[in-house]
Amino acid sequence: MNTVDDLEVTAISPVVRPELVVAGARGTHDRSDFLLVRVTTSDGATGLGEVSATLQWSGEDAGTAEYLIKKALAPAILGRLLVPVADLERRMDEAVAGAPFTKAGISTALWDAYARMLEVPLAVALGGPLRTEVPVKCSLSGSGRRLHDVYHAAFAAGFRSYKLKVGFDPEDDARRLAEARKLVGADTFLGLDANGGYRLGDAARAIQLMRDQGPAFLEQPVAPGDLAGMRELRGRGLSIVADESVFGTEDLVSVIRAEAADAVSLYIGKAGGPGRVVAMAQLANAFGLDVVLGSNGELGIGAAAQLHAACAAPGLSARIPSDIIGAHYYERDILKTPLNSDGQTVRLGDAPGLGVEVADDIAAGFRSVR
């Protein structure tokens, strides 16, 4: 009987590359206090996870995650059977309300251990793979010299598809979009992400002003709860993508019922784990919504989880690239071997589980929560 024998954590605060700091309507992402997770089973299988959370966006970070893990989540799963992982996820839900990003870190480690036990890639354990390559894009923000520097750093890293952070003043956003379009070129894929920053009238005005620049989509134009507003904005020439409106399955059902979006951006962290992301993708696909794997600025472990979930997810968008960017924003990668990505596409390997290992100095920092 293979049980969860130990749970270890280590906190890490990677340095964000200054030229790639992202500034959006919900604030500036210039610091990430993450918690890495490692589980070990009684049969010797190990699994890695990552709590990729920021206080201003998700309300969680390494400090809150470590407290919740020690206080309630570890006691809920230690000594329990590894399989089915869904039962351990249920036990975590019973132990702590909310905190999906923290639970997702543990869930990812459990799924990784399970797939390694089976000696198959995680995408296979999740029901796939339906594909082995996933197109990706990179976020741009700012204006003038700042926008210029961010774009050229992203271009130098190999990215050829982008989304621009908007959600401020519609006229100014239109001006910045024209700047961005001139930088990236007329035929380059370029979307918009408002992070819920517009009021409904401003969002309608922004679409009117920006439509002629050919943006591919507008992500989360209004507040997460304004599903009626999102529905009203559909059909105006831009695909509407729901992001902050959708954390778990209940949120997705609400978006579907409200006919509030053309596509949905799913996160490992928002959903509470990779298995739940794939299940939500199945639901979204059944109702005709495109699926995009969104990002909270993950490190290598989190990006590997995104990749495997994307490869197992039905309905992954062929129109909108996902946000599997890995360590791109940071000064260093925590993985021994980075993901196989050229900035345009990230490719699935055939190693068991997530298929990644952390660098030795990072691995040395893990400590048991017992």
XYZ file of C-alpha atoms in Angstrom:
370
model
C 0.000 0.000 0.000
C 1.736 3.175 -1.220
C 1.097 6.044 1.214
C 2.243 9.659 1.452
C 5.169 9.305 3.859
C 6.720 12.796 3.967
C 6.105 16.351 2.773
C 8.967 18.841 2.505
C 9.072 22.518 1.559
C 11.579 25.211 0.732
C 10.920 28.922 0.185
C 12.446 30.745 -2.763
C 12.274 34.370 -3.907
C 13.653 34.463 -7.451
C 14.997 37.746 -8.777
C 12.808 39.156 -11.547
C 14.742 40.410 -14.558
C 14.237 44.205 -14.349
C 13.696 44.606 -18.084
C 10.800 42.122 -17.939
C 8.854 43.349 -14.893
C 5.150 43.173 -15.815
C 2.871 46.087 -14.867
C -0.859 45.529 -15.282
C -4.138 46.873 -13.970
C -3.788 44.742 -10.805
C -0.306 46.063 -10.009
C 3.339 45.420 -10.809
C 4.754 41.895 -10.599
C 8.333 42.572 -9.521
C 8.615 40.036 -6.697
C 7.610 36.410 -6.267
C 7.814 34.610 -2.929
C 7.230 30.991 -3.913
C 7.204 27.752 -1.953
C 8.488 24.548 -3.517
C 7.006 21.248 -2.340
C 8.340 17.704 -2.392
C 6.422 14.579 -1.374
C 7.853 11.118 -0.749
C 5.772 7.950 -0.641
C 6.285 4.787 1.363
C 7.384 3.021 -1.843
C 10.077 5.645 -2.454
C 8.377 7.654 -5.204
C 8.963 11.407 -5.033
C 7.067 14.301 -6.550
C 7.685 18.026 -6.959
C 5.247 20.929 -6.797
C 5.325 24.703 -6.726
C 3.139 27.227 -4.914
C 3.473 30.032 -7.456
C 1.455 32.707 -5.706
C 1.669 36.482 -5.146
C -0.239 38.336 -2.440
C -1.570 41.133 -4.624
C -3.020 38.732 -7.195
C -3.902 35.461 -5.449
C -3.688 36.420 -1.769
C -1.157 33.640 -1.146
C 2.626 33.418 -1.021
C 5.368 31.308 0.544
C 4.529 32.529 4.047
C 0.818 31.771 3.944
C 1.444 28.502 2.098
C 3.956 27.144 4.595
C 1.681 28.008 7.516
C -1.346 26.285 5.970
C 0.677 23.234 4.982
C 2.101 22.760 8.469
C -1.134 23.622 10.264
C -3.675 21.649 8.245
C -2.801 20.381 4.778
C 0.084 18.061 5.639
C -1.849 16.429 8.499
C -4.745 15.882 6.095
C -2.707 13.769 3.646
C 0.287 12.257 5.470
C -0.142 8.532 5.995
C -2.944 8.380 3.408
C -2.928 6.308 0.236
C -1.426 8.151 -2.733
C -4.070 6.791 -5.093
C -6.492 8.205 -5.937
C -4.931 11.666 -5.833
C -8.430 13.150 -6.099
C -9.211 11.793 -2.628
C -6.204 13.610 -1.178
C -7.341 16.798 -2.932
C -10.781 16.353 -1.345
C -9.183 15.941 2.086
C -7.231 19.169 1.583
C -10.455 20.972 0.644
C -12.052 19.731 3.857
C -9.054 20.861 5.915
C -8.721 24.407 4.521
C -11.181 26.717 2.778
C -9.845 28.450 -0.320
C -6.045 28.652 -0.796
C -6.125 27.005 -4.251
C -2.548 27.950 -5.148
C -1.182 26.312 -2.000
C -3.251 23.189 -2.612
C -2.131 23.190 -6.240
C 1.509 23.005 -5.174
C 0.834 19.889 -3.124
C -1.511 18.431 -5.735
C 1.147 18.818 -8.430
C 3.690 17.009 -6.247
C 1.196 14.190 -5.621
C 0.407 13.823 -9.327
C 4.132 13.901 -10.131
C 4.794 11.108 -7.614
C 1.871 9.101 -9.013
C 3.068 9.428 -12.615
C 6.641 8.561 -11.620
C 5.310 5.492 -9.813
C 3.608 4.474 -13.078
C 6.779 5.409 -15.011
C 4.827 7.575 -17.456
C 4.818 11.316 -18.174
C 2.273 13.260 -16.138
C 0.363 14.108 -19.329
C -0.291 10.381 -19.760
C -1.458 9.989 -16.151
C -3.818 12.921 -16.779
C -5.411 11.137 -19.754
C -3.277 12.364 -22.635
C -1.294 13.392 -24.381
C -3.520 14.931 -27.013
C -0.539 16.894 -28.316
C 3.195 17.138 -27.639
C 3.782 20.805 -28.516
C 2.104 23.920 -27.142
C 2.440 27.407 -28.701
C 3.223 30.154 -26.173
C 3.204 33.937 -25.843
C 4.812 36.563 -23.588
C 3.368 39.604 -21.780
C 4.386 43.163 -22.653
C 3.694 46.247 -20.554
C 4.528 49.923 -20.216
C 5.060 52.475 -22.976
C 7.877 54.342 -24.687
C 11.354 53.151 -23.721
C 9.925 50.707 -21.193
C 7.745 48.951 -23.767
C 10.631 48.966 -26.240
C 12.984 47.284 -23.746
C 10.452 44.634 -22.674
C 9.645 43.741 -26.277
C 13.267 43.445 -27.372
C 14.152 41.316 -24.326
C 11.216 39.002 -25.120
C 12.154 38.903 -28.813
C 15.763 38.073 -27.959
C 14.489 35.177 -25.827
C 12.705 33.785 -28.884
C 9.111 34.925 -28.286
C 7.105 35.812 -31.372
C 3.567 36.048 -29.901
C 2.569 38.592 -27.264
C -0.163 40.157 -25.172
C -0.145 43.768 -23.993
C -1.247 44.738 -20.492
C -4.072 47.290 -20.677
C -7.010 48.175 -18.407
C -6.115 51.782 -17.680
C -7.368 54.845 -19.598
C -8.888 53.687 -22.928
C -7.317 56.493 -24.965
C -3.889 55.908 -23.448
C -4.204 52.154 -23.887
C -5.081 52.701 -27.564
C -1.962 54.828 -27.953
C 0.179 52.164 -26.254
C -1.332 49.439 -28.436
C -0.391 51.436 -31.530
C 3.169 51.618 -30.134
C 3.215 47.890 -29.505
C 1.815 47.096 -32.954
C 4.532 49.196 -34.572
C 7.174 47.320 -32.548
C 5.960 43.767 -33.161
C 4.796 44.209 -36.752
C 1.466 44.182 -38.504
C 1.228 40.401 -38.879
C 2.473 39.390 -35.411
C 0.070 37.784 -32.933
C -0.821 40.393 -30.296
C -3.581 40.191 -27.701
C -4.721 42.400 -24.810
C -5.045 41.693 -21.084
C -6.972 44.180 -18.931
C -6.861 42.151 -15.682
C -10.382 43.393 -14.897
C -9.250 47.015 -14.914
C -11.993 48.602 -17.027
C -15.501 49.655 -16.108
C -17.994 48.425 -18.675
C -18.288 51.724 -20.551
C -14.521 52.141 -20.665
C -14.093 48.596 -21.926
C -16.559 49.238 -24.759
C -14.725 52.458 -25.591
C -11.353 50.677 -25.500
C -12.563 48.026 -27.942
C -13.815 50.736 -30.284
C -10.493 52.577 -30.152
C -8.219 49.540 -30.407
C -10.017 47.277 -32.853
C -8.290 48.735 -35.910
C -4.878 47.591 -34.589
C -5.981 43.977 -34.976
C -5.621 42.639 -31.430
C -6.463 38.939 -31.290
C -8.396 38.984 -28.016
C -9.259 41.001 -24.902
C -8.663 39.129 -21.656
C -10.727 39.903 -18.540
C -11.932 43.353 -19.646
C -14.067 44.052 -16.559
C -14.277 42.977 -12.925
C -14.352 39.203 -12.334
C -17.943 39.216 -11.114
C -19.354 41.276 -13.986
C -20.349 38.373 -16.204
C -23.223 40.346 -17.695
C -20.749 43.030 -18.749
C -18.454 40.472 -20.342
C -21.357 39.004 -22.274
C -22.283 42.492 -23.511
C -18.744 42.996 -24.815
C -18.779 39.839 -26.916
C -19.468 40.224 -30.619
C -17.705 43.586 -30.922
C -14.800 42.297 -32.947
C -12.545 40.877 -30.197
C -12.656 37.455 -28.589
C -13.346 37.813 -24.864
C -11.206 35.652 -22.596
C -12.221 34.980 -18.978
C -9.309 34.788 -16.529
C -9.909 36.220 -13.058
C -13.588 35.290 -13.467
C -12.671 31.594 -13.408
C -10.872 29.896 -10.541
C -12.684 26.606 -9.937
C -15.357 24.563 -11.662
C -18.256 26.518 -10.161
C -16.864 29.734 -11.644
C -16.514 28.061 -15.032
C -20.124 26.893 -14.886
C -21.221 30.477 -14.123
C -19.282 31.810 -17.130
C -20.791 29.150 -19.378
C -24.328 29.862 -18.171
C -23.847 33.610 -18.617
C -22.345 33.139 -22.105
C -19.717 35.556 -20.853
C -16.626 34.462 -22.806
C -15.282 32.988 -26.023
C -12.304 31.409 -24.270
C -11.157 30.696 -20.735
C -7.701 30.998 -19.199
C -7.146 28.110 -16.770
C -4.326 27.991 -14.210
C -2.889 25.080 -12.255
C -2.934 27.411 -9.227
C -6.449 28.793 -9.631
C -7.924 25.344 -10.179
C -6.088 23.686 -7.300
C -4.010 21.215 -9.310
C -3.307 19.733 -12.742
C -6.035 17.096 -12.619
C -8.661 19.728 -11.963
C -7.394 21.872 -14.827
C -7.854 18.985 -17.257
C -11.356 18.314 -15.892
C -12.267 21.990 -16.316
C -10.872 21.948 -19.846
C -13.141 19.014 -20.654
C -16.139 21.007 -19.418
C -15.154 24.186 -21.273
C -14.552 22.258 -24.474
C -17.937 20.551 -24.213
C -19.575 23.989 -24.314
C -17.461 25.345 -27.162
C -15.022 27.533 -25.204
C -11.381 27.649 -26.226
C -8.938 26.769 -23.435
C -5.700 28.636 -22.710
C -3.188 27.707 -20.002
C -2.581 30.957 -18.138
C 0.362 32.039 -15.999
C 1.112 33.509 -12.608
C 4.807 33.856 -13.446
C 5.654 30.249 -12.587
C 9.135 28.841 -12.162
C 10.255 25.649 -13.872
C 8.215 23.192 -11.792
C 5.016 25.157 -12.271
C 5.692 25.586 -15.981
C 6.260 21.837 -16.357
C 2.880 21.231 -14.707
C 1.307 23.724 -17.132
C 2.874 21.905 -20.074
C 1.628 18.467 -19.066
C -1.868 19.776 -18.311
C -1.948 21.627 -21.651
C -0.947 18.464 -23.496
C -3.764 16.523 -21.787
C -6.424 19.260 -22.010
C -9.239 18.910 -24.564
C -10.017 22.075 -26.490
C -6.647 23.775 -26.049
C -6.879 26.845 -28.241
C -5.266 26.754 -31.656
C -5.945 30.508 -31.995
C -4.516 31.851 -28.728
C -1.080 30.688 -27.509
C -0.784 29.706 -23.854
C 1.390 31.374 -21.208
C 3.914 28.643 -20.416
C 6.930 30.859 -19.912
C 8.852 29.044 -17.163
C 11.879 30.890 -15.818
C 11.825 33.517 -18.570
C 11.069 36.361 -16.139
C 13.777 35.426 -13.653
C 17.544 35.757 -13.396
C 18.008 31.987 -13.070
C 16.148 28.739 -13.617
C 15.685 26.393 -10.666
C 15.721 23.310 -12.907
C 18.765 21.214 -13.711
C 17.565 21.083 -17.320
C 15.161 23.775 -18.595
C 11.979 22.922 -20.443
C 12.360 22.350 -24.162
C 11.163 25.720 -25.457
C 12.352 28.111 -28.120
C 9.998 30.926 -27.063
C 7.454 30.002 -29.718
C 6.636 26.436 -28.727
C 7.261 24.352 -25.618
C 7.629 20.623 -26.192
C 6.707 17.634 -24.077
C 9.384 15.107 -23.158
C 9.011 11.417 -22.371
C 10.517 11.292 -18.854
C 8.266 10.067 -16.019
C 6.140 12.522 -14.039
C 6.852 16.183 -14.642
C 10.153 15.155 -16.166
C 12.129 17.790 -14.244
C 14.583 17.938 -11.353
C 15.596 20.984 -9.324
C 19.168 22.228 -9.108
C 21.245 20.727 -6.300
C 21.450 23.927 -4.250
C 17.651 24.275 -4.363
C 17.118 20.603 -3.468
C 19.404 21.001 -0.445
C 16.969 23.511 1.056
C 14.001 21.152 1.409
C 12.946 20.464 5.010
C 10.209 18.244 6.368
C 7.084 19.898 7.772
C 6.691 17.163 10.399
